[in-house]
Coordinates of C-alpha atoms in Angstrom, one line a residue:
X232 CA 0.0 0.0 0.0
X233 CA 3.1 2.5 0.7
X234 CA 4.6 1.5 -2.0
X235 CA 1.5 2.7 -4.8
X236 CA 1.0 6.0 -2.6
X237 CA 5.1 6.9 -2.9
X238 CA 4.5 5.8 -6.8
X239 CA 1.4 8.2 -6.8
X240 CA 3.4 11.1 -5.1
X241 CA 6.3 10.4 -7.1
X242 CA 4.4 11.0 -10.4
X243 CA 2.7 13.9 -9.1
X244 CA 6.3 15.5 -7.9
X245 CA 6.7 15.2 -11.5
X246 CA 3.7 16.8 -13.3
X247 CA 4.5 20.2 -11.8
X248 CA 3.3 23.4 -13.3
X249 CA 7.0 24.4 -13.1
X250 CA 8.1 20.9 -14.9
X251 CA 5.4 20.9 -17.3
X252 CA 6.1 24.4 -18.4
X253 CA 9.8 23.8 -19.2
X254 CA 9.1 20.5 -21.2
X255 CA 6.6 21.8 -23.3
X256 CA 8.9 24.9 -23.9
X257 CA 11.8 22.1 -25.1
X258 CA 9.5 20.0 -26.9
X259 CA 7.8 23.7 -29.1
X260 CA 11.5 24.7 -29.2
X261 CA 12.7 21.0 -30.7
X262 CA 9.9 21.2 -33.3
X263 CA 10.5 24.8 -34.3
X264 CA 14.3 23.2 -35.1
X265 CA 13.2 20.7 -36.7
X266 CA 10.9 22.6 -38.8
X267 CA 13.2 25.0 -39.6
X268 CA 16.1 22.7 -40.8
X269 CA 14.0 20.0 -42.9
X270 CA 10.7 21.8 -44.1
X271 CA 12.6 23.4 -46.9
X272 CA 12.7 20.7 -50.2
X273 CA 13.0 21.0 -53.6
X274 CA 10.4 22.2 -56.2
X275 CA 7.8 19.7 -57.1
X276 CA 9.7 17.1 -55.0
X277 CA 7.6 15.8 -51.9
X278 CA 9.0 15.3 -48.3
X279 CA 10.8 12.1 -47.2
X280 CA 8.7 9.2 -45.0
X281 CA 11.0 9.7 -42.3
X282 CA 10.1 13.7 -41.7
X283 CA 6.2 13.1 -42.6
X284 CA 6.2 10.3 -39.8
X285 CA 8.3 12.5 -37.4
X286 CA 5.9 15.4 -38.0
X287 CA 3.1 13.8 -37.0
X288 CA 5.1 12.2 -33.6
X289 CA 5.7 15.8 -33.0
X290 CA 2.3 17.0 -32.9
X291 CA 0.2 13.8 -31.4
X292 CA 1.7 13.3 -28.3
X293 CA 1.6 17.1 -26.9
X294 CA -2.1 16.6 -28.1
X295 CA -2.1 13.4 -25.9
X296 CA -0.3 15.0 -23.4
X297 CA -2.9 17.9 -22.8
X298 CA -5.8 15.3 -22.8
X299 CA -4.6 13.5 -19.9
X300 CA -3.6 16.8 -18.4
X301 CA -7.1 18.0 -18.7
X302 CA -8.5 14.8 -17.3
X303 CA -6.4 14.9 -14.3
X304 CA -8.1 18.6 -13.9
X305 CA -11.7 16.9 -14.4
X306 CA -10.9 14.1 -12.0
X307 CA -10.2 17.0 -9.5
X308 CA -12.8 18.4 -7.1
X309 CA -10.6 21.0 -6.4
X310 CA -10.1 22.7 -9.9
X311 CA -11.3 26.2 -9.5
X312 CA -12.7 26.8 -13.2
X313 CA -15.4 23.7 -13.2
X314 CA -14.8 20.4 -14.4
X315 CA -16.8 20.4 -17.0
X316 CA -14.7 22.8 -18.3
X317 CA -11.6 20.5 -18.6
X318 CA -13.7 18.1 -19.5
X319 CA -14.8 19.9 -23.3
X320 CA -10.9 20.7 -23.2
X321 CA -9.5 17.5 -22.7
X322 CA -12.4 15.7 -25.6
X323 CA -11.2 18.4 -28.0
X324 CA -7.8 17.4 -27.1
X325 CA -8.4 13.6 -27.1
X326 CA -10.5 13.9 -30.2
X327 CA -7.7 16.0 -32.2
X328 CA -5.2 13.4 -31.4
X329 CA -7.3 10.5 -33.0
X330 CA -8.1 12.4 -35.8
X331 CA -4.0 12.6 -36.3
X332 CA -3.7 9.3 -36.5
X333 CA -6.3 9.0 -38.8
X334 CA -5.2 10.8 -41.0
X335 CA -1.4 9.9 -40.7
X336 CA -2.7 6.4 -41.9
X337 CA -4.8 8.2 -44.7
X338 CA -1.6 10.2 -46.1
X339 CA 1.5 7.9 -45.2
X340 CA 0.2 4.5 -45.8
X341 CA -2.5 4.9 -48.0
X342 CA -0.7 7.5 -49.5
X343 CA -3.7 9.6 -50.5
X344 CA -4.0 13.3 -49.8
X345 CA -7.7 13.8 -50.3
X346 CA -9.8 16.9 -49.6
X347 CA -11.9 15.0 -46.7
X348 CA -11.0 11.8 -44.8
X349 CA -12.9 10.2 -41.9
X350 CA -10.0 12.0 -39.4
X351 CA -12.5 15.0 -40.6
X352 CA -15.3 13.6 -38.5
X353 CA -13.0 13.8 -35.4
X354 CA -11.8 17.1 -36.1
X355 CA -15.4 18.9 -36.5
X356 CA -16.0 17.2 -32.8
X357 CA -12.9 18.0 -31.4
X358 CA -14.0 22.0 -32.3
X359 CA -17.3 21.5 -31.5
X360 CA -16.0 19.7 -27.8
X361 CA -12.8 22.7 -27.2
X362 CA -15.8 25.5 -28.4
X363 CA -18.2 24.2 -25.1
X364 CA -15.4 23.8 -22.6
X365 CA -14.5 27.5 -23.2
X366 CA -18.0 28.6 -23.7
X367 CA -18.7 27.0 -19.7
X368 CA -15.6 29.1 -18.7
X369 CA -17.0 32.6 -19.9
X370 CA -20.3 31.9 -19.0
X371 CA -20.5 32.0 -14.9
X372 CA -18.1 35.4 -15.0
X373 CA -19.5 38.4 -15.4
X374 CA -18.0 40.1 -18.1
X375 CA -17.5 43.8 -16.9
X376 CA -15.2 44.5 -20.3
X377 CA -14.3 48.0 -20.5
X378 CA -15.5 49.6 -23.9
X379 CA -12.1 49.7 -25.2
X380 CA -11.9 46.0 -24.9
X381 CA -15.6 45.2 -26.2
X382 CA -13.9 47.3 -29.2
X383 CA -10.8 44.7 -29.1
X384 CA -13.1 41.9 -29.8
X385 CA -14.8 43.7 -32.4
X386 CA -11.9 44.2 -34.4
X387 CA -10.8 40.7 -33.8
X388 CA -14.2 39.3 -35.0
X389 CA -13.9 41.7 -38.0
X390 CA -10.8 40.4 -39.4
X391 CA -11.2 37.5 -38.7
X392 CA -14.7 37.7 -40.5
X393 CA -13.4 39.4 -43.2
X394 CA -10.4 36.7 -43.7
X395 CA -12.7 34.2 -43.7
X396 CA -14.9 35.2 -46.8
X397 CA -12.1 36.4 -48.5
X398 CA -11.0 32.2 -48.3
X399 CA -14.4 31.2 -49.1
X400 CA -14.8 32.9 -52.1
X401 CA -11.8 34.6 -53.9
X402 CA -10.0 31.4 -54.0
X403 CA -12.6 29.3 -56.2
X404 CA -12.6 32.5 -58.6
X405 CA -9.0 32.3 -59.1
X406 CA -9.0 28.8 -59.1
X407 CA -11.5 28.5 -62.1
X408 CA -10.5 31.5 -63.8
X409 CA -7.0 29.8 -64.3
X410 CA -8.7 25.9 -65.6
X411 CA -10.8 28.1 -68.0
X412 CA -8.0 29.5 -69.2
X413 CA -5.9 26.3 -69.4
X414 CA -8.8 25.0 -71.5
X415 CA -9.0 27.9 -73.9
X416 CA -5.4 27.6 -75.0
X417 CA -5.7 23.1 -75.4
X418 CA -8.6 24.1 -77.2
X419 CA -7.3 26.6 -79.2
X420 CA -4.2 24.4 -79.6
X421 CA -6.6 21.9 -80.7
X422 CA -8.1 23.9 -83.3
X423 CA -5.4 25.8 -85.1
X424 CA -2.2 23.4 -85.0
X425 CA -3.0 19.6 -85.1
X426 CA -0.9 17.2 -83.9
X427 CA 1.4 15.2 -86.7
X428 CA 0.4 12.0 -84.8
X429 CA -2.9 12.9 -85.2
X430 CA -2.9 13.5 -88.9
X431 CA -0.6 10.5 -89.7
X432 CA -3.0 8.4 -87.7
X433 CA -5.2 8.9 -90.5
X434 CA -3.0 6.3 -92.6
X435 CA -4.6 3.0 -92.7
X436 CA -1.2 1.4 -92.5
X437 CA -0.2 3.5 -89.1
X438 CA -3.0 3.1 -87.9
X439 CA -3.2 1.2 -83.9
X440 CA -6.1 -0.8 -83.0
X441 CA -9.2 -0.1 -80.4
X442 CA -7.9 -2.8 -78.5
X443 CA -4.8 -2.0 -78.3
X444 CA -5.7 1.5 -77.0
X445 CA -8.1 -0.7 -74.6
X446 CA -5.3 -2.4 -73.3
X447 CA -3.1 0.6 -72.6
X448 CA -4.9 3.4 -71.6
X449 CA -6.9 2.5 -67.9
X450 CA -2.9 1.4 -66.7
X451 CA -1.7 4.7 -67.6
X452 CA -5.0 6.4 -66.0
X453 CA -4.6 5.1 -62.1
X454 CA -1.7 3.5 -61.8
X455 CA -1.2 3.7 -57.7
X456 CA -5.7 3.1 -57.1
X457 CA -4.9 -0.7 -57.7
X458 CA -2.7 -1.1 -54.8
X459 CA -5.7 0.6 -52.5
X460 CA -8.3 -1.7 -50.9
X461 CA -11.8 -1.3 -52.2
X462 CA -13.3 0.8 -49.2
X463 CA -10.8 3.2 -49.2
X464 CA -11.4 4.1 -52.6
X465 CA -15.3 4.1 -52.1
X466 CA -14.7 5.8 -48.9
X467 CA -12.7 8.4 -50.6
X468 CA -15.3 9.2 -53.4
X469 CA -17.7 9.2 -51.0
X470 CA -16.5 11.5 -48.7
X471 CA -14.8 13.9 -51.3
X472 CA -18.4 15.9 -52.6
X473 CA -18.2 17.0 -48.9
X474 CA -15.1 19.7 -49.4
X475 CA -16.8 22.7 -50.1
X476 CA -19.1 22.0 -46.9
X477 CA -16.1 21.2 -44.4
X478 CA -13.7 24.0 -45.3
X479 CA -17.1 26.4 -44.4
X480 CA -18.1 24.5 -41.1
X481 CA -14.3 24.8 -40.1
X482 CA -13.9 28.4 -40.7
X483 CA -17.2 29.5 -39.2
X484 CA -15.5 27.2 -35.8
X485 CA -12.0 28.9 -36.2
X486 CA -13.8 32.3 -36.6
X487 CA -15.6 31.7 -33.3
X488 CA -13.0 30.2 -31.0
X489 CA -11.0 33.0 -32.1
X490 CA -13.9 35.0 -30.7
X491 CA -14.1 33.3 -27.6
X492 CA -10.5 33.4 -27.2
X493 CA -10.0 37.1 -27.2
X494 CA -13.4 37.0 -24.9
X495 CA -11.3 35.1 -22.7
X496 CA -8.2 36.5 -22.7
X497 CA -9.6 39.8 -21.6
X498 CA -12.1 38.2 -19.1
X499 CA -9.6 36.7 -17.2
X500 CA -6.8 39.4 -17.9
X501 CA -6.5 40.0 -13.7
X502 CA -6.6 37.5 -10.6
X503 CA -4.8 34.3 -9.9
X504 CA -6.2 31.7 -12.8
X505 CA -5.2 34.7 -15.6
X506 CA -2.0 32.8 -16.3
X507 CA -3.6 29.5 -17.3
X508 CA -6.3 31.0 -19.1
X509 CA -3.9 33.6 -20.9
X510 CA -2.2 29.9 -22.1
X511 CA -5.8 28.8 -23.2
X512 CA -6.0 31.8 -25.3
X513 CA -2.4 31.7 -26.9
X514 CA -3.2 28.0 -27.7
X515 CA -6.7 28.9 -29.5
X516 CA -5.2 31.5 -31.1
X517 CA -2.1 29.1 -32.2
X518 CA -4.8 26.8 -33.1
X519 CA -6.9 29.9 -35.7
X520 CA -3.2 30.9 -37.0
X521 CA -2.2 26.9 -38.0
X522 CA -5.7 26.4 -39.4
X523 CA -6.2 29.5 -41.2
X524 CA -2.8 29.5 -41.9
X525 CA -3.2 26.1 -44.1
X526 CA -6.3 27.1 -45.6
X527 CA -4.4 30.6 -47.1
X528 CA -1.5 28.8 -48.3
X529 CA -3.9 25.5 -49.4
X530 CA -6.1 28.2 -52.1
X531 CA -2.8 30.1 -52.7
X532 CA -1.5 26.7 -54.2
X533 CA -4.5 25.6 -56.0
X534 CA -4.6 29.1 -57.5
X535 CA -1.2 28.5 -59.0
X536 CA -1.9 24.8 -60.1
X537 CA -0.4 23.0 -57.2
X538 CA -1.3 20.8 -53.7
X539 CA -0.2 21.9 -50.1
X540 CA 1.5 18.5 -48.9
X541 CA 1.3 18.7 -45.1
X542 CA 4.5 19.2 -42.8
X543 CA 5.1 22.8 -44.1
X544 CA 6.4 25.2 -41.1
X545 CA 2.5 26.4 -40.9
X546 CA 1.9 22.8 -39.7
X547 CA 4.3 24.0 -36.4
X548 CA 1.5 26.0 -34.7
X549 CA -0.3 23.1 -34.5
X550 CA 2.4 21.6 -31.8
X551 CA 2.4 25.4 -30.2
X552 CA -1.7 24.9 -29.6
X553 CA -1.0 21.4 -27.8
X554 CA 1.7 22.8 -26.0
X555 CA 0.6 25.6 -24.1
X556 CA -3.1 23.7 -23.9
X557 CA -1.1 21.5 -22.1
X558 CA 0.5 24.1 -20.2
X559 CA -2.8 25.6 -19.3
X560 CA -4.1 22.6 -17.6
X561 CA -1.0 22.8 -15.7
X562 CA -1.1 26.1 -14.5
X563 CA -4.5 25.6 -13.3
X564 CA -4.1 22.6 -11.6
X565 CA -1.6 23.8 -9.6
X566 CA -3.1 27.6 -8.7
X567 CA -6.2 25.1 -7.9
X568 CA -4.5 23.3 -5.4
X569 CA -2.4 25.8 -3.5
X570 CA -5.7 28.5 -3.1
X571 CA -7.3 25.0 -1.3
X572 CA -4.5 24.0 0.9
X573 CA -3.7 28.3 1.7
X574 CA -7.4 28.5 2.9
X575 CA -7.4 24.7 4.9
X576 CA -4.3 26.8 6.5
X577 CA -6.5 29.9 7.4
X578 CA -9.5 27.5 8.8

């Protein structure tokens, strides 16, 4: 019996704020290096296994990390903010780390980098589950915000409105202005300088036989879809009608935790819980500049005629919003327990 309870002290000895902190400023410090030396490649080359797979180790486990942080804060009567609250944390967190693995599978052994995947399903409730854990913190404070910060927010909703409709509907312009284009000229092309091949097929002697062409033409069409099971490819077609729909529901979330974020941030600006909460802000707003980040970059890409492969140095932020979510839980877990044992000291 001893020996669990010194096991059970030991590990809480080691899940300090203070320790916490200083490992998840290593681990965001590690992945900015990391980011920074092997995210640049080559023109139309795409990045190695081994930096895909390390990538993704980068950015799960601080996501796992700060789900078991925020249970610990659930499982505690003591926690100051409301369990609940850790609770719609700690799903978001738990969700958003299943959803990477998901999709790791879906992009590095499927190979496929499709517009939706089923990690998409975890990511919409991983939102929807972060959205109400910060929605129970604003609501039981009164929110006496001076009318220079109600103007904060404002201007925070604004641009971050405004960013939002500019993805939503100047990129499909560009996009289809450019393939409308590209079809004009291989029309045009078409029309006013035909192809020798084309005129010597003409020939009866030259000429190649329909099943010939049969034969050749679907393994030059799909080459890799063979190698796929059936139900991924079904999946995939399935699912892939639903882009246009996910990119919206995703901004309208990212547009409204940044919302609540600010909200937050200035709500809890004074007092002793404004250092885990100013974390839980930093990490939404990591969270807003990772996603919005992608989606920018993702329409600037299409625009030109190309794919965002994942792993850019955008993709870091992602780690940053695990990391100090992480660090948030922390923080609060620790102010929660010294303002109890400081007032069992007073009684």
């Amino acid at each position: 019996m001893s020996s669990s309870v010194d096991k059970s002290s030991g590990t809480q000895s080691l899940l300090t704020g203070q320790n916490i902190v200083y490992a998840g400023i290593a681990w965001a410090v590690v992945s900015m290096l990391f980011f920074l030396l092997f995210s640049v490649k080559a023109p139309g080359e795409d990045y190695p296994f081994w930096y895909s797979f390390s990538t993704y180790l980068l950015e799960c486990l601080p996501f796992l990390g700060a789900a078991l942080l925020c249970y610990r804060n659930w499982r505690s009567p003591q926690i100051a903010s409301g369990r609940n609250v850790w609770l719609g944390i700690g799903l978001g967190m738990f969700f958003y780390f299943i959803a990477n693995l998901i999709f790791g599978i879906w992009e590095l052994y499927f190979s496929l980098d499709p517009d939706v995947s089923p990690a998409d399903f975890f990511y919409v409730i991983s939102y929807i589950c972060i959205g109400w854990g910060m929605i129970l913190a604003v609501l039981p404070r009164r929110l006496n915000l001076e009318w220079k910060q109600w103007l904060t927010v404002g201007l925070i909703a604004a641009l971050g409105i405004a960013l939002a409709v500019w993805v939503l509907l100047a990129p499909p312009v560009a996009i289809e202005s450019e393939a409308e284009t590209s079809l004009w000229l291989r029309t045009e092309q078409a029309t006013e300088t035909p192809s020798p091949l084309l005129v010597a097929s003409t020939v009866p002697q030259v000429a190649v036989s329909p099943t010939e062409l049969a034969v050749v033409t679907p393994t030059a069409e799909a080459p890799e879809a063979t190698n796929l099971p059936s139900w991924v490819i079904s999946l995939d077609k399935a699912l892939s009608p639903l882009s246009r729909t996910l990119n919206f529901v995703y901004i309208v979330f990212d547009v409204f935790l940044l919302i609540i974020a600010s909200t937050l941030l200035l709500a809890f600006w004074g007092g002793r819980f404004a250092q885990s909460w100013r974390m839980i802000a930093a990490a939404t707003f990591s969270l807003y500049i990772a996603d919005m980040g992608f989606k920018v970059y993702d329409a600037l890409a299409k625009a030109r005629g190309q794919e965002y492969e994942s792993g850019g140095l955008l993709d870091v932020f992602f780690i940053f919003s695990a990391v100090l979510f992480a660090i948030g839980a922390a923080l609060e877990y620790d102010v929660s327990s010294r303002s109890r044992r400081s007032s069992r000291r007073r009684t």
